[in-house]
PDB file of C-alpha atoms in Angstrom:
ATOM      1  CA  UNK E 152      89.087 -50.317   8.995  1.00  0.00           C
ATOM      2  CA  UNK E 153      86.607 -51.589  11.631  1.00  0.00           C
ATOM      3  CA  UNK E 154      85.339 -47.974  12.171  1.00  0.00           C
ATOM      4  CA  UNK E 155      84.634 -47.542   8.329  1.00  0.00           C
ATOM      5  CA  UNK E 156      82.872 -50.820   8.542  1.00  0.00           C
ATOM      6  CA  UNK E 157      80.898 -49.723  11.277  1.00  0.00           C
ATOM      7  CA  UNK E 158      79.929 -46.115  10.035  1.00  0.00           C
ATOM      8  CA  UNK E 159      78.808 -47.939   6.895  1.00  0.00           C
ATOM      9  CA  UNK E 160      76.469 -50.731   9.006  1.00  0.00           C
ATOM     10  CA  UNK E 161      75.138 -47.518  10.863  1.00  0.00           C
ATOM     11  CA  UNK E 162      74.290 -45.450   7.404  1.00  0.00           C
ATOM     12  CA  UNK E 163      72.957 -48.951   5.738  1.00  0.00           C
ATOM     13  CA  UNK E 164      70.536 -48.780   8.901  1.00  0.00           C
ATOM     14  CA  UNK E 165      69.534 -45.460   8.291  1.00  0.00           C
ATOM     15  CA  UNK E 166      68.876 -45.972   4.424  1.00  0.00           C
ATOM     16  CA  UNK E 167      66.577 -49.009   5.482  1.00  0.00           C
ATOM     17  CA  UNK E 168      65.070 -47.600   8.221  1.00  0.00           C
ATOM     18  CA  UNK E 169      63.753 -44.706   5.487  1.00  0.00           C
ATOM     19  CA  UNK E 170      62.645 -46.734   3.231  1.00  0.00           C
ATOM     20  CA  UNK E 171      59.915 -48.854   5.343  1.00  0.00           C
ATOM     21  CA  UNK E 172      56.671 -48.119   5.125  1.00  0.00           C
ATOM     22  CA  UNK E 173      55.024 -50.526   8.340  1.00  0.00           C
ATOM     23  CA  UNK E 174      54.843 -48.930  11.206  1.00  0.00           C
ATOM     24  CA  UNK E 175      55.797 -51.969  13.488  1.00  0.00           C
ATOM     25  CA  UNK E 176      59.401 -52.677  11.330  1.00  0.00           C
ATOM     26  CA  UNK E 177      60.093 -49.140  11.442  1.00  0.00           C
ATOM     27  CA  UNK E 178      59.563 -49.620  15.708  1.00  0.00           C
ATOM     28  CA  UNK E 179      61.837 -52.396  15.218  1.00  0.00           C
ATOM     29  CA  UNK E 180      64.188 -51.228  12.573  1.00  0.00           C
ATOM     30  CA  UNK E 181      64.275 -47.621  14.765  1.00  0.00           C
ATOM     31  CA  UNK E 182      65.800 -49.487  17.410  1.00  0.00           C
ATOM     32  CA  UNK E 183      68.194 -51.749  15.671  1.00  0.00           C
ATOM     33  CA  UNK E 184      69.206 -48.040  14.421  1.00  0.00           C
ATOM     34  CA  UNK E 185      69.521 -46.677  18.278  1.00  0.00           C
ATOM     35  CA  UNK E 186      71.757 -50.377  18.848  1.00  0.00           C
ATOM     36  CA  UNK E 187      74.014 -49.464  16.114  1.00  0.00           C
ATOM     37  CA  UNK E 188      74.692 -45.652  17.521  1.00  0.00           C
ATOM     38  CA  UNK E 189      75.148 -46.771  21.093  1.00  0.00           C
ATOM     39  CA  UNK E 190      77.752 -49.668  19.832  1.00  0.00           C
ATOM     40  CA  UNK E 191      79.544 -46.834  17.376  1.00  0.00           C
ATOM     41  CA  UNK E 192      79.586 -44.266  20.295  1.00  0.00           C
ATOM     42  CA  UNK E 193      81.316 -47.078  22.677  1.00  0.00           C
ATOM     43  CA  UNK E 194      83.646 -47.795  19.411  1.00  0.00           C
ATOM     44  CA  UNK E 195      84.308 -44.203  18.978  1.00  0.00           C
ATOM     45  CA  UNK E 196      85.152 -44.139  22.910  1.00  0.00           C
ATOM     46  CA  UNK E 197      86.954 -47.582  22.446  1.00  0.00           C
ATOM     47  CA  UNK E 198      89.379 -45.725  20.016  1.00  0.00           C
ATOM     48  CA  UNK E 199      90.118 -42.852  21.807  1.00  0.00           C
ATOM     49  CA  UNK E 200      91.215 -44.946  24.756  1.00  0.00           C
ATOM     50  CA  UNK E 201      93.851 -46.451  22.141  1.00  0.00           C
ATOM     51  CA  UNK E 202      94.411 -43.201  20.549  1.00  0.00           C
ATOM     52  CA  UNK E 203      95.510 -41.986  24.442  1.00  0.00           C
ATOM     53  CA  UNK E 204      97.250 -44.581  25.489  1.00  0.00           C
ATOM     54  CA  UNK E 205      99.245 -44.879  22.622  1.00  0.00           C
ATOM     55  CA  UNK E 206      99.924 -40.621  23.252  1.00  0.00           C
ATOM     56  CA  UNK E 207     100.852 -41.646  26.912  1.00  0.00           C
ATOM     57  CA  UNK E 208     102.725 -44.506  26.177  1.00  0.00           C
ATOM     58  CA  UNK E 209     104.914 -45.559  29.051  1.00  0.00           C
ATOM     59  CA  UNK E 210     104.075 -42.269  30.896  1.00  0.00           C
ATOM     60  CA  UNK E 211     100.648 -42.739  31.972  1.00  0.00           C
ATOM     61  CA  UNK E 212     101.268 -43.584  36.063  1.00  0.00           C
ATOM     62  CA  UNK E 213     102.508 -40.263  36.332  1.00  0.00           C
ATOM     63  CA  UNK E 214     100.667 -38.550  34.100  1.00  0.00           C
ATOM     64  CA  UNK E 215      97.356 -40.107  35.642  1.00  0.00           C
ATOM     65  CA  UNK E 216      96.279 -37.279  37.444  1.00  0.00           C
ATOM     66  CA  UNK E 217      96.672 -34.704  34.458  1.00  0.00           C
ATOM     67  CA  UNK E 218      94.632 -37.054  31.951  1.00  0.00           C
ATOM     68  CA  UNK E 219      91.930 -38.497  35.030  1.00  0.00           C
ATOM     69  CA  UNK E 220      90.909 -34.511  35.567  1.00  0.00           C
ATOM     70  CA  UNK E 221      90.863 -33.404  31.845  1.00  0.00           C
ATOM     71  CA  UNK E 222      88.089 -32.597  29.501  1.00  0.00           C
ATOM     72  CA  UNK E 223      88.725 -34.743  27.252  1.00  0.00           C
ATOM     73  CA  UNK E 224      88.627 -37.625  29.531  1.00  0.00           C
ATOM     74  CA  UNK E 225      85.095 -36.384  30.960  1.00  0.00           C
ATOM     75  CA  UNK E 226      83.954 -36.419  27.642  1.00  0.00           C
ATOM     76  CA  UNK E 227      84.919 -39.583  26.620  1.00  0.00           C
ATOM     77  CA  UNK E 228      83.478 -41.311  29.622  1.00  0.00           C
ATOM     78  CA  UNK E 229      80.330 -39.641  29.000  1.00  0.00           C
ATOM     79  CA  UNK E 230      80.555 -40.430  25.728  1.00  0.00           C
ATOM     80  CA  UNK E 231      81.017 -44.774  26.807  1.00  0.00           C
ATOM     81  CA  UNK E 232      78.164 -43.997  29.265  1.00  0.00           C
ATOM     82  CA  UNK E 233      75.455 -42.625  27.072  1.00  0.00           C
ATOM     83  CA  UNK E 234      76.567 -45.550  24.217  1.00  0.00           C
ATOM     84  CA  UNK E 235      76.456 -48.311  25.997  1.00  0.00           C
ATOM     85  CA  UNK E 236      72.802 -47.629  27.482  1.00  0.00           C
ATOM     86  CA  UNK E 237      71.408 -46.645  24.241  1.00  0.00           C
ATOM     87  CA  UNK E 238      72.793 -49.949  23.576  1.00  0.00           C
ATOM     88  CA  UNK E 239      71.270 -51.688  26.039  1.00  0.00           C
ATOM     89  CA  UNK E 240      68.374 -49.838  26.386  1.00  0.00           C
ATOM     90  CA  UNK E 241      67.194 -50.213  22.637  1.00  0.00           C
ATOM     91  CA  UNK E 242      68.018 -54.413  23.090  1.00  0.00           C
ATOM     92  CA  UNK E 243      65.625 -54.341  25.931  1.00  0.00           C
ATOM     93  CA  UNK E 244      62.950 -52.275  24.121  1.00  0.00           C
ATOM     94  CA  UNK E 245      63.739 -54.661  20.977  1.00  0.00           C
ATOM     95  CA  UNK E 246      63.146 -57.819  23.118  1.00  0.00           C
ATOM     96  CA  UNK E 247      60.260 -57.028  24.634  1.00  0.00           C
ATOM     97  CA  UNK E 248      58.836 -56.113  21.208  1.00  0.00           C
ATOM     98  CA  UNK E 249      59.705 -59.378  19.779  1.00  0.00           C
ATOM     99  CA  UNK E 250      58.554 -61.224  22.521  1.00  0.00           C
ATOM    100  CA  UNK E 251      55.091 -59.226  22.482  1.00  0.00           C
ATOM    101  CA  UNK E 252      55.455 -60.459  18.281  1.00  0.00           C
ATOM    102  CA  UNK E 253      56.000 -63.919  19.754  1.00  0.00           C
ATOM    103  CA  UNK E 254      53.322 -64.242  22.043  1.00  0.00           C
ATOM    104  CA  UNK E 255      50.415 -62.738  19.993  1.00  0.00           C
ATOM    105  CA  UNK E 256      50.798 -65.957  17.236  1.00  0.00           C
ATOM    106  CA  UNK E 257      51.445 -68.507  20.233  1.00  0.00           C
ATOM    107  CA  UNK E 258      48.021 -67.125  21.974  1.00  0.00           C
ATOM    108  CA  UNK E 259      45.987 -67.204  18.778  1.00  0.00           C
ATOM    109  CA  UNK E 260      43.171 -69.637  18.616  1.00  0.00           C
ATOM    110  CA  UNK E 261      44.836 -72.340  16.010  1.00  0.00           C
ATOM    111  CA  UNK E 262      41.466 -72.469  14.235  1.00  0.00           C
ATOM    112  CA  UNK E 263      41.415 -68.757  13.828  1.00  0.00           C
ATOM    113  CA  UNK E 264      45.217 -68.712  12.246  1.00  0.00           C
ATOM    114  CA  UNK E 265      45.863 -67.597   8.587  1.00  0.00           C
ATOM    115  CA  UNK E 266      47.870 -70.347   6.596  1.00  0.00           C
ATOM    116  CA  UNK E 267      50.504 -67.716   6.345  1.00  0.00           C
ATOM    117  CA  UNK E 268      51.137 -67.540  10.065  1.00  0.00           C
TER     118      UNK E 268
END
């Protein structure tokens, strides 16, 4: 269930992301989209974790060795590393871009500001 829901946040992302025009909300929507693939690759890792210790079940002390030096295993870790600093990469890049968003109104002359902003 939660890994429908998330494949369905990630492809409502993508839809959105296609459909805007600006160039700064597709920056920002871009990485929102790179935030929601890093957290659905750690999910995706978070679920084969389950998936093999539910396969190992009481066995897994001495079957350590077998699972610690297996492919799969080295992909899956690879697989937690490269989603969680897409993750965290992309929140940094988003940050800073909101914070540059931020600090461009709070620097504006007040006389020279639009009644919108």
């Amino acid at each position: 269930s939660s890994g429908i829901n998330a494949e369905y946040g990630i492809v409502t992302t993508l839809i959105d992301y296609l459909k805007t025009k600006s160039l700064r909300s597709r920056i920002d929507k871009l990485l929102i989209l790179l935030v929601a693939i890093g957290d659905l690759l750690v999910g995706l890792y978070l679920l084969s974790v389950a998936a093999v210790d539910t396969y190992y079940d009481k066995q897994f002390c001495q079957s350590r060795h077998l699972w610690l030096t297996s492919i799969p295993c080295n992909v899956f870790g690879i697989i937690s590393t490269v989603g969680s600093q897409l993750s965290l990469l992309s929140m940094t890049a988003l940050s800073i871009s909101r914070l540059s968003n931020i600090s461009v109104l709070v620097t504006k002359d007040p006389h020279t500001r639009s009644a919108k902003s």
